[in-house]
Coordinates of C-alpha atoms in Angstrom, one line a residue:
X1 CA -29.8 44.3 33.8
X2 CA -28.4 41.7 31.4
X3 CA -30.5 40.9 28.3
X4 CA -28.8 38.2 26.3
X5 CA -30.8 38.9 23.2
X6 CA -29.8 42.5 23.1
X7 CA -26.1 41.8 23.8
X8 CA -26.1 39.1 21.1
X9 CA -27.7 41.5 18.6
X10 CA -25.3 44.3 19.5
X11 CA -22.2 42.2 19.2
X12 CA -23.5 40.6 16.0
X13 CA -23.9 44.0 14.4
X14 CA -20.5 45.3 15.5
X15 CA -18.7 42.1 14.4
X16 CA -20.5 42.0 11.0
X17 CA -19.6 45.7 10.4
X18 CA -16.0 45.0 11.3
X19 CA -15.8 41.8 9.2
X20 CA -17.2 43.7 6.2
X21 CA -14.7 46.5 6.7
X22 CA -12.0 43.8 6.0
X23 CA -14.0 42.5 3.1
X24 CA -14.1 46.0 1.6
X25 CA -10.4 46.7 2.2
X26 CA -8.6 43.4 1.3
X27 CA -9.6 43.5 -2.4
X28 CA -8.2 47.1 -2.5
X29 CA -4.9 45.7 -1.4
X30 CA -5.3 43.1 -4.2
X31 CA -5.7 46.0 -6.7
X32 CA -2.4 47.4 -5.4
X33 CA -0.7 44.0 -5.5
X34 CA -1.8 43.4 -9.1
X35 CA -0.1 46.7 -10.1
X36 CA 3.0 46.6 -7.9
X37 CA 6.4 46.1 -9.5
X38 CA 8.6 47.0 -6.6
X39 CA 9.5 43.8 -4.6
X40 CA 9.8 45.6 -1.3
X41 CA 6.4 47.3 -1.6
X42 CA 4.9 44.0 -2.9
X43 CA 6.1 42.1 0.2
X44 CA 4.8 44.9 2.5
X45 CA 1.4 44.6 0.8
X46 CA 1.5 40.8 1.2
X47 CA 2.1 41.2 4.9
X48 CA -0.7 43.7 5.3
X49 CA -3.1 41.4 3.4
X50 CA -2.2 38.3 5.4
X51 CA -2.6 40.1 8.7
X52 CA -6.0 41.6 7.6
X53 CA -7.2 38.2 6.4
X54 CA -6.4 36.6 9.7
X55 CA -8.2 39.4 11.6
X56 CA -11.2 39.2 9.2
X57 CA -11.4 35.4 9.9
X58 CA -11.3 36.0 13.6
X59 CA -14.2 38.5 13.2
X60 CA -16.2 36.3 10.9
X61 CA -16.5 33.3 13.2
X62 CA -18.3 34.9 16.2
X63 CA -20.3 37.1 13.8
X64 CA -21.7 34.1 12.1
X65 CA -22.1 32.2 15.4
X66 CA -24.1 35.1 16.9
X67 CA -26.2 35.3 13.8
X68 CA -27.1 31.6 14.2
X69 CA -27.9 32.1 17.9
X70 CA -30.2 35.0 17.1
X71 CA -31.9 32.9 14.4
X72 CA -32.1 29.5 16.0
X73 CA -32.2 30.3 19.8
X74 CA -33.9 33.6 19.9
X75 CA -36.1 32.9 16.8
X76 CA -35.3 36.1 14.8
X77 CA -36.8 35.6 11.4
X78 CA -37.8 32.0 12.1
X79 CA -40.1 30.7 9.3
X80 CA -39.6 33.9 7.3
X81 CA -38.6 33.9 3.6
X82 CA -36.4 36.9 4.1
X83 CA -34.3 35.0 6.7
X84 CA -33.8 32.1 4.3
X85 CA -32.6 34.5 1.6
X86 CA -30.3 36.2 4.2
X87 CA -28.8 32.8 5.2
X88 CA -28.2 32.0 1.5
X89 CA -26.5 35.4 1.0
X90 CA -24.4 34.9 4.2
X91 CA -23.2 31.6 2.7
X92 CA -22.2 33.5 -0.4
X93 CA -20.3 36.1 1.7
X94 CA -18.5 33.3 3.4
X95 CA -17.6 31.9 -0.1
X96 CA -16.3 35.3 -1.0
X97 CA -14.2 35.4 2.2
X98 CA -12.7 32.0 1.2
X99 CA -12.1 33.1 -2.3
X100 CA -10.1 36.0 -0.9
X101 CA -7.9 33.5 0.9
X102 CA -7.4 31.6 -2.4
X103 CA -6.5 34.9 -4.2
X104 CA -4.1 35.9 -1.4
X105 CA -2.4 32.5 -1.7
X106 CA -1.9 33.2 -5.4
X107 CA -0.3 36.6 -4.7
X108 CA 2.0 35.0 -2.0
X109 CA 3.1 32.5 -4.6
X110 CA 3.4 35.2 -7.3
X111 CA 0.9 33.4 -9.4
X112 CA -1.8 36.0 -9.9
X113 CA -3.2 36.1 -13.4
X114 CA -5.9 38.8 -12.9
X115 CA -5.7 42.5 -13.6
X116 CA -6.1 45.3 -11.2
X117 CA -9.3 46.1 -13.1
X118 CA -10.7 42.6 -12.3
X119 CA -10.0 43.2 -8.6
X120 CA -11.7 46.6 -8.7
X121 CA -14.9 44.8 -9.9
X122 CA -14.3 42.0 -7.4
X123 CA -14.3 44.6 -4.7
X124 CA -17.9 45.6 -5.5
X125 CA -19.4 42.2 -4.5
X126 CA -19.3 42.7 -0.7
X127 CA -20.9 46.2 -1.0
X128 CA -23.8 44.8 -2.9
X129 CA -24.2 41.8 -0.6
X130 CA -24.2 44.0 2.5
X131 CA -26.7 46.3 0.9
X132 CA -29.1 43.4 0.1
X133 CA -28.7 41.7 3.5
X134 CA -29.2 44.9 5.3
X135 CA -32.3 45.7 3.3
X136 CA -33.7 42.2 4.1
X137 CA -33.1 42.6 7.8
X138 CA -34.6 46.1 8.0
X139 CA -37.5 45.8 5.6
X140 CA -38.3 42.1 6.2
X141 CA -40.3 41.5 3.0
X142 CA -43.0 38.9 3.2
X143 CA -42.6 38.5 7.0

């Protein structure tokens, strides 16, 4: 039997996990790019980063759309404080995703000014965001 809610929820979870895998890995490529001195290796890393960013973006769009469907159509978290906090955090994750695009463009143009250490710290943000969002969804404080 087809249950739209369960399929939307399942696909949302899989797409979010896949999108975040890219958000975890792309900054690791940035760490390597910030240290790379060999032009051939640098270009290979640029190609990897560009392909990953495109794929991440393809994953992000239906993940966010399904989240909105779950919230606005199926009523998941409707009227709950935890959902409003989650939506704010998702907007921050989208901002992080767009910041990755800006940083990638700087690498492509060979205009990076940040160190590999900065990118190591930058890489921690999606981990913390995913932890907090997951805790909100599972624990549902003040619901």
